[in-house]
mmCIF file of C-alpha atoms in Angstrom:
data_model
loop_
_atom_site.group_PDB
_atom_site.id
_atom_site.type_symbol
_atom_site.label_atom_id
_atom_site.label_comp_id
_atom_site.label_asym_id
_atom_site.label_seq_id
_atom_site.Cartn_x
_atom_site.Cartn_y
_atom_site.Cartn_z
ATOM 1 C CA MET L 1 10.429 -41.835 11.541
ATOM 2 C CA GLY L 2 10.740 -42.393 15.279
ATOM 3 C CA MET L 3 8.179 -41.284 17.817
ATOM 4 C CA GLY L 4 10.414 -38.708 19.474
ATOM 5 C CA THR L 5 11.718 -37.286 16.207
ATOM 6 C CA SER L 6 8.304 -36.808 14.550
ATOM 7 C CA ASN L 7 6.780 -35.175 17.642
ATOM 8 C CA PHE L 8 9.799 -32.889 18.059
ATOM 9 C CA VAL L 9 9.667 -31.755 14.411
ATOM 10 C CA ILE L 10 5.901 -31.153 14.530
ATOM 11 C CA ARG L 11 6.185 -29.111 17.733
ATOM 12 C CA TRP L 12 8.876 -26.806 16.398
ATOM 13 C CA ILE L 13 7.361 -26.415 12.941
ATOM 14 C CA ASN L 14 4.023 -25.401 14.399
ATOM 15 C CA PHE L 15 5.644 -23.115 16.953
ATOM 16 C CA LEU L 16 7.356 -21.252 14.102
ATOM 17 C CA THR L 17 4.138 -21.094 12.053
ATOM 18 C CA MET L 18 2.317 -19.669 15.098
ATOM 19 C CA LEU L 19 4.862 -16.855 15.173
ATOM 20 C CA LEU L 20 4.313 -16.386 11.440
ATOM 21 C CA ALA L 21 0.544 -16.220 11.994
ATOM 22 C CA ILE L 22 0.995 -13.547 14.649
ATOM 23 C CA ALA L 23 3.149 -11.533 12.211
ATOM 24 C CA VAL L 24 0.467 -11.862 9.515
ATOM 25 C CA ALA L 25 -2.228 -10.685 11.958
ATOM 26 C CA ILE L 26 -0.120 -7.687 12.994
ATOM 27 C CA PHE L 27 0.314 -6.807 9.318
ATOM 28 C CA GLY L 28 -3.463 -7.011 8.865
ATOM 29 C CA VAL L 29 -4.008 -4.666 11.811
ATOM 30 C CA TRP L 30 -1.457 -2.269 10.320
ATOM 31 C CA MET L 31 -3.322 -2.326 7.012
ATOM 32 C CA SER L 32 -6.589 -1.500 8.790
ATOM 33 C CA THR L 33 -5.081 1.764 10.045
ATOM 34 C CA HIS L 34 -4.807 3.032 6.478
ATOM 35 C CA HIS L 35 -7.866 4.852 5.244
ATOM 36 C CA ASP L 36 -7.636 4.161 1.512
ATOM 37 C CA GLY L 37 -9.773 1.395 0.078
ATOM 38 C CA CYS L 38 -6.795 -0.313 -1.561
ATOM 39 C CA ARG L 39 -5.273 -1.610 1.651
ATOM 40 C CA LYS L 40 -8.489 -1.830 3.644
ATOM 41 C CA SER L 41 -10.035 -4.195 1.105
ATOM 42 C CA LEU L 42 -7.356 -6.759 1.979
ATOM 43 C CA THR L 43 -7.577 -6.364 5.762
ATOM 44 C CA LEU L 44 -10.169 -9.057 6.503
ATOM 45 C CA PRO L 45 -8.583 -11.737 4.240
ATOM 46 C CA VAL L 46 -5.161 -11.104 5.803
ATOM 47 C CA LEU L 47 -6.544 -11.234 9.360
ATOM 48 C CA GLY L 48 -8.524 -14.368 8.494
ATOM 49 C CA LEU L 49 -5.449 -16.051 7.029
ATOM 50 C CA GLY L 50 -3.388 -15.204 10.101
ATOM 51 C CA GLY L 51 -6.093 -16.502 12.428
ATOM 52 C CA PHE L 52 -6.534 -19.769 10.503
ATOM 53 C CA ILE L 53 -2.784 -20.441 10.367
ATOM 54 C CA PHE L 54 -2.555 -19.792 14.113
ATOM 55 C CA LEU L 55 -5.472 -22.149 14.864
ATOM 56 C CA VAL L 56 -4.090 -25.009 12.771
ATOM 57 C CA SER L 57 -0.590 -24.531 14.162
ATOM 58 C CA MET L 58 -1.871 -24.477 17.759
ATOM 59 C CA ILE L 59 -3.785 -27.733 17.235
ATOM 60 C CA GLY L 60 -0.725 -29.401 15.719
ATOM 61 C CA PHE L 61 1.565 -28.092 18.448
ATOM 62 C CA LEU L 62 -0.690 -29.270 21.279
ATOM 63 C CA GLY L 63 -1.331 -32.600 19.573
ATOM 64 C CA ALA L 64 2.399 -33.315 19.267
ATOM 65 C CA LEU L 65 3.156 -31.982 22.754
ATOM 66 C CA LYS L 66 0.461 -34.051 24.465
ATOM 67 C CA LYS L 67 0.786 -36.942 22.000
ATOM 68 C CA ASN L 68 -2.966 -36.666 21.555
ATOM 69 C CA ALA L 69 -4.171 -38.689 18.577
ATOM 70 C CA ILE L 70 -7.527 -36.837 18.347
ATOM 71 C CA LEU L 71 -5.879 -33.403 18.092
ATOM 72 C CA LEU L 72 -3.420 -34.737 15.548
ATOM 73 C CA TRP L 73 -6.333 -36.158 13.494
ATOM 74 C CA ILE L 74 -7.999 -32.735 13.500
ATOM 75 C CA TYR L 75 -4.655 -31.121 12.591
ATOM 76 C CA LEU L 76 -4.127 -33.492 9.673
ATOM 77 C CA ILE L 77 -7.679 -32.975 8.365
ATOM 78 C CA LEU L 78 -7.265 -29.179 8.428
ATOM 79 C CA LEU L 79 -3.821 -29.440 6.859
ATOM 80 C CA CYS L 80 -5.230 -31.695 4.129
ATOM 81 C CA MET L 81 -7.919 -29.077 3.425
ATOM 82 C CA ILE L 82 -5.205 -26.422 3.112
ATOM 83 C CA LEU L 83 -3.244 -28.619 0.697
ATOM 84 C CA VAL L 84 -6.311 -29.202 -1.492
ATOM 85 C CA ALA L 85 -7.152 -25.473 -1.456
ATOM 86 C CA ILE L 86 -3.582 -24.542 -2.438
ATOM 87 C CA LEU L 87 -3.565 -27.115 -5.244
ATOM 88 C CA VAL L 88 -6.928 -25.943 -6.642
ATOM 89 C CA PHE L 89 -5.960 -22.264 -6.441
ATOM 90 C CA THR L 90 -2.603 -22.904 -8.116
ATOM 91 C CA VAL L 91 -4.148 -24.813 -11.021
ATOM 92 C CA LEU L 92 -6.803 -22.124 -11.507
ATOM 93 C CA ALA L 93 -4.153 -19.383 -11.304
ATOM 94 C CA PHE L 94 -2.135 -20.967 -14.109
ATOM 95 C CA ILE L 95 -5.268 -21.436 -16.241
ATOM 96 C CA ILE L 96 -6.488 -17.851 -15.713
ATOM 97 C CA THR L 97 -3.073 -16.318 -16.415
ATOM 98 C CA ASN L 98 -2.385 -18.441 -19.482
ATOM 99 C CA ASN L 99 -3.704 -15.784 -21.902
ATOM 100 C CA GLY L 100 -2.616 -12.225 -22.495
ATOM 101 C CA SER L 101 0.663 -10.624 -23.512
ATOM 102 C CA GLY L 102 1.878 -7.222 -24.577
ATOM 103 C CA HIS L 103 2.241 -5.850 -28.090
ATOM 104 C CA ASN L 104 5.467 -4.246 -29.263
ATOM 105 C CA VAL L 105 5.162 -0.696 -30.611
ATOM 106 C CA SER L 106 7.761 0.788 -32.944
ATOM 107 C CA GLY L 107 9.933 3.382 -31.197
ATOM 108 C CA LEU L 108 8.904 2.367 -27.672
ATOM 109 C CA ARG L 109 10.907 0.333 -25.159
ATOM 110 C CA TYR L 110 7.789 -0.977 -23.454
ATOM 111 C CA LYS L 111 4.716 -2.891 -24.575
ATOM 112 C CA GLU L 112 1.083 -1.867 -24.879
ATOM 113 C CA TYR L 113 -1.733 -4.156 -23.771
ATOM 114 C CA GLN L 114 -5.205 -4.940 -25.073
ATOM 115 C CA LEU L 115 -8.009 -6.084 -22.788
ATOM 116 C CA LYS L 116 -9.415 -8.594 -25.281
ATOM 117 C CA ASP L 117 -6.241 -10.689 -25.011
ATOM 118 C CA TYR L 118 -6.927 -11.729 -21.416
ATOM 119 C CA SER L 119 -9.046 -14.496 -19.931
ATOM 120 C CA SER L 120 -12.802 -14.137 -19.479
ATOM 121 C CA TRP L 121 -12.306 -14.103 -15.686
ATOM 122 C CA PHE L 122 -10.134 -10.984 -15.899
ATOM 123 C CA LEU L 123 -12.632 -9.376 -18.284
ATOM 124 C CA LYS L 124 -15.514 -10.064 -15.906
ATOM 125 C CA GLN L 125 -13.664 -8.668 -12.889
ATOM 126 C CA LEU L 126 -12.320 -5.553 -14.597
ATOM 127 C CA ASN L 127 -15.528 -4.722 -16.469
ATOM 128 C CA ASN L 128 -17.527 -4.884 -13.245
ATOM 129 C CA THR L 129 -18.457 -1.272 -12.439
ATOM 130 C CA ASP L 130 -17.979 -1.535 -8.677
ATOM 131 C CA ASN L 131 -14.673 -3.385 -8.979
ATOM 132 C CA TRP L 132 -13.250 -0.896 -11.443
ATOM 133 C CA LYS L 133 -14.448 2.094 -9.438
ATOM 134 C CA ARG L 134 -12.470 0.816 -6.453
ATOM 135 C CA LEU L 135 -9.407 -0.034 -8.537
ATOM 136 C CA LYS L 136 -9.508 3.324 -10.310
ATOM 137 C CA SER L 137 -9.616 5.105 -6.949
ATOM 138 C CA CYS L 138 -6.486 3.197 -5.926
ATOM 139 C CA LEU L 139 -4.731 4.110 -9.176
ATOM 140 C CA VAL L 140 -5.513 7.803 -8.772
ATOM 141 C CA LYS L 141 -4.289 7.837 -5.174
ATOM 142 C CA SER L 142 -1.092 5.996 -6.053
ATOM 143 C CA GLU L 143 0.150 9.084 -7.970
ATOM 144 C CA ASP L 144 2.066 6.802 -10.376
ATOM 145 C CA CYS L 145 0.990 8.795 -13.428
ATOM 146 C CA ASN L 146 1.722 12.184 -11.883
ATOM 147 C CA ASN L 147 5.163 11.032 -10.775
ATOM 148 C CA LEU L 148 6.211 10.294 -14.365
ATOM 149 C CA ALA L 149 6.864 13.992 -15.007
ATOM 150 C CA LYS L 150 9.181 14.068 -11.973
ATOM 151 C CA GLN L 151 10.931 10.876 -12.994
ATOM 152 C CA TYR L 152 11.406 11.787 -16.660
ATOM 153 C CA LYS L 153 12.163 15.490 -16.842
ATOM 154 C CA THR L 154 12.902 15.643 -20.572
ATOM 155 C CA LEU L 155 10.952 14.357 -23.542
ATOM 156 C CA LYS L 156 13.933 12.236 -24.619
ATOM 157 C CA GLN L 157 14.068 10.508 -21.219
ATOM 158 C CA TYR L 158 10.345 9.790 -21.392
ATOM 159 C CA LYS L 159 10.540 8.279 -24.873
ATOM 160 C CA MET L 160 13.403 6.029 -23.747
ATOM 161 C CA ALA L 161 11.608 4.941 -20.561
ATOM 162 C CA LYS L 162 10.531 1.376 -19.805
ATOM 163 C CA LEU L 163 7.072 1.976 -18.409
ATOM 164 C CA THR L 164 5.230 -0.614 -16.338
ATOM 165 C CA PRO L 165 2.017 -2.124 -17.771
ATOM 166 C CA ILE L 166 -0.103 0.160 -15.559
ATOM 167 C CA GLU L 167 1.911 3.258 -16.500
ATOM 168 C CA ALA L 168 1.722 2.354 -20.195
ATOM 169 C CA GLY L 169 -2.022 1.714 -20.101
ATOM 170 C CA CYS L 170 -3.344 4.228 -17.567
ATOM 171 C CA CYS L 171 -1.040 7.251 -17.770
ATOM 172 C CA ARG L 172 -1.027 7.869 -21.507
ATOM 173 C CA PRO L 173 -3.267 7.401 -24.552
ATOM 174 C CA PRO L 174 -2.584 4.417 -26.840
ATOM 175 C CA SER L 175 0.114 5.116 -29.438
ATOM 176 C CA GLU L 176 -2.377 4.526 -32.239
ATOM 177 C CA CYS L 177 -4.179 7.737 -31.232
ATOM 178 C CA GLY L 178 -1.289 9.756 -32.602
ATOM 179 C CA TYR L 179 -1.387 12.548 -30.004
ATOM 180 C CA PRO L 180 1.904 14.520 -29.901
ATOM 181 C CA VAL L 181 3.782 14.169 -26.607
ATOM 182 C CA VAL L 182 4.506 17.442 -24.803
ATOM 183 C CA ASN L 183 5.991 15.878 -21.667
ATOM 184 C CA ALA L 184 5.583 12.763 -19.519
ATOM 185 C CA SER L 185 2.215 13.881 -18.168
ATOM 186 C CA TYR L 186 0.806 16.008 -20.975
ATOM 187 C CA TYR L 187 -0.319 15.272 -24.543
ATOM 188 C CA ASP L 188 -1.505 17.730 -27.187
ATOM 189 C CA LEU L 189 -5.171 16.795 -27.532
ATOM 190 C CA SER L 190 -5.893 19.518 -30.081
ATOM 191 C CA PHE L 191 -4.923 17.053 -32.793
ATOM 192 C CA HIS L 192 -7.676 14.828 -34.141
ATOM 193 C CA PRO L 193 -6.946 11.188 -33.232
ATOM 194 C CA VAL L 194 -5.921 9.066 -36.195
ATOM 195 C CA SER L 195 -7.554 5.970 -34.676
ATOM 196 C CA SER L 196 -11.183 5.088 -33.976
ATOM 197 C CA ASN L 197 -10.151 3.510 -30.670
ATOM 198 C CA GLU L 198 -12.572 4.745 -27.999
ATOM 199 C CA ASP L 199 -9.660 5.167 -25.588
ATOM 200 C CA CYS L 200 -8.447 8.129 -27.655
ATOM 201 C CA LYS L 201 -11.590 10.068 -26.704
ATOM 202 C CA LEU L 202 -11.507 8.965 -23.087
ATOM 203 C CA TYR L 203 -7.973 10.158 -22.374
ATOM 204 C CA LYS L 204 -7.624 13.546 -20.651
ATOM 205 C CA ASN L 205 -4.566 15.323 -19.263
ATOM 206 C CA SER L 206 -6.297 15.850 -15.918
ATOM 207 C CA ARG L 207 -4.472 14.075 -13.084
ATOM 208 C CA VAL L 208 -7.716 12.444 -11.896
ATOM 209 C CA VAL L 209 -8.843 11.343 -15.378
ATOM 210 C CA LYS L 210 -5.828 10.393 -17.520
ATOM 211 C CA CYS L 211 -6.749 7.091 -19.196
ATOM 212 C CA TYR L 212 -8.245 5.518 -16.068
ATOM 213 C CA ASN L 213 -11.517 4.845 -17.913
ATOM 214 C CA CYS L 214 -9.751 3.260 -20.887
ATOM 215 C CA ASP L 215 -9.664 -0.408 -21.817
ATOM 216 C CA SER L 216 -5.898 0.005 -22.170
ATOM 217 C CA CYS L 217 -5.744 0.848 -18.444
ATOM 218 C CA LYS L 218 -7.786 -2.236 -17.576
ATOM 219 C CA ALA L 219 -5.433 -4.277 -19.764
ATOM 220 C CA GLY L 220 -2.424 -2.848 -17.916
ATOM 221 C CA VAL L 221 -4.004 -3.816 -14.598
ATOM 222 C CA ALA L 222 -4.769 -7.281 -16.008
ATOM 223 C CA GLN L 223 -1.123 -7.721 -16.992
ATOM 224 C CA TYR L 224 -0.011 -6.600 -13.542
ATOM 225 C CA MET L 225 -2.464 -9.033 -11.912
ATOM 226 C CA LYS L 226 -1.315 -11.804 -14.223
ATOM 227 C CA THR L 227 2.314 -11.290 -13.175
ATOM 228 C CA GLU L 228 1.373 -11.187 -9.495
ATOM 229 C CA TRP L 229 -0.791 -14.299 -9.776
ATOM 230 C CA ARG L 230 2.028 -16.176 -11.500
ATOM 231 C CA VAL L 231 4.412 -15.303 -8.668
ATOM 232 C CA VAL L 232 1.818 -16.425 -6.100
ATOM 233 C CA ALA L 233 1.190 -19.647 -8.039
ATOM 234 C CA ILE L 234 4.902 -20.490 -8.106
ATOM 235 C CA PHE L 235 5.158 -19.690 -4.387
ATOM 236 C CA ASN L 236 2.152 -21.946 -3.766
ATOM 237 C CA LEU L 237 3.864 -24.832 -5.543
ATOM 238 C CA ALA L 238 6.824 -24.505 -3.187
ATOM 239 C CA LEU L 239 4.458 -24.147 -0.221
ATOM 240 C CA PHE L 240 2.551 -27.254 -1.346
ATOM 241 C CA VAL L 241 5.763 -29.301 -1.316
ATOM 242 C CA VAL L 242 6.735 -28.034 2.152
ATOM 243 C CA LEU L 243 3.275 -28.631 3.614
ATOM 244 C CA SER L 244 3.183 -32.103 2.061
ATOM 245 C CA ILE L 245 6.372 -32.947 3.965
ATOM 246 C CA ILE L 246 4.841 -31.502 7.146
ATOM 247 C CA TYR L 247 1.718 -33.585 6.487
ATOM 248 C CA PHE L 248 3.858 -36.724 6.198
ATOM 249 C CA VAL L 249 5.620 -35.924 9.495
ATOM 250 C CA GLY L 250 2.222 -35.232 11.070
ATOM 251 C CA CYS L 251 0.978 -38.640 9.943
ATOM 252 C CA CYS L 252 3.983 -40.233 11.655
ATOM 253 C CA ALA L 253 3.303 -38.272 14.845
ATOM 254 C CA ARG L 254 -0.372 -39.271 14.813
ATOM 255 C CA ARG L 255 0.476 -42.915 14.279
ATOM 256 C CA ASN L 256 3.028 -42.824 17.084
ATOM 257 C CA ALA L 257 0.525 -41.112 19.374
ATOM 258 C CA GLY L 258 -1.996 -43.833 18.602
ATOM 259 C CA GLN L 259 0.538 -46.549 19.342
ATOM 260 C CA THR L 260 1.479 -44.877 22.641
ATOM 261 C CA ARG L 261 -2.181 -44.728 23.652
ATOM 262 C CA GLN L 262 -2.678 -48.423 22.841
ATOM 263 C CA SER L 263 0.442 -49.445 24.754
ATOM 264 C CA LYS L 264 -0.855 -47.654 27.861
ATOM 265 C CA VAL L 265 -4.103 -49.538 27.579
#
């Protein structure tokens, strides 16, 4: 790749990533204006990511603009660190999300989930008291369970619904409990549960209790996290390929900058 071409590509790529970094930082600031712990817990990582992307992009942009070999060396080292971090995270994400799947229940169009099916990492995170307290607060505030009654107005509609893993695990007792369904947000708990599952005793019709303390709810969250992590891992693979190409172009720009410096000497 020629000197002019590599420097031109590096300049424009990093200019665009600087704009992306600014957008990420603005999103982080927006998240910080929300008072619930769900969004606020992600504020610092998002702001940090935006700041790091901006810093790396600025170094690469200036290095290509000034044809400065030192700046381009720093840019390539930081970019290499990002590539290694993405690769490690992606591999770990696929390993962690390898276990766990739903169980079909007769008469239902959705699956139920069991916490024991998931990886030890998920178990450790979800069984941590502080972590679950924060996650449970987010679930209660999301109003997902309370909105089921509005979404499915008849018992027939509710029984034919395709609930999400969180709705199936957190908004209702496990099917094995045998509680009769009154409507989408209310079960007849006067019946003695036919299962010894501890979740049957933990479930309450109260909007702030539901099955948020149940293992089935933790399993639903684990399934949701597994799906999200898989999407992120696939995105990271694509990002790894793109950044690898950028790294190759950056190497060409650094080499050309070094040759230009030597020719001046």
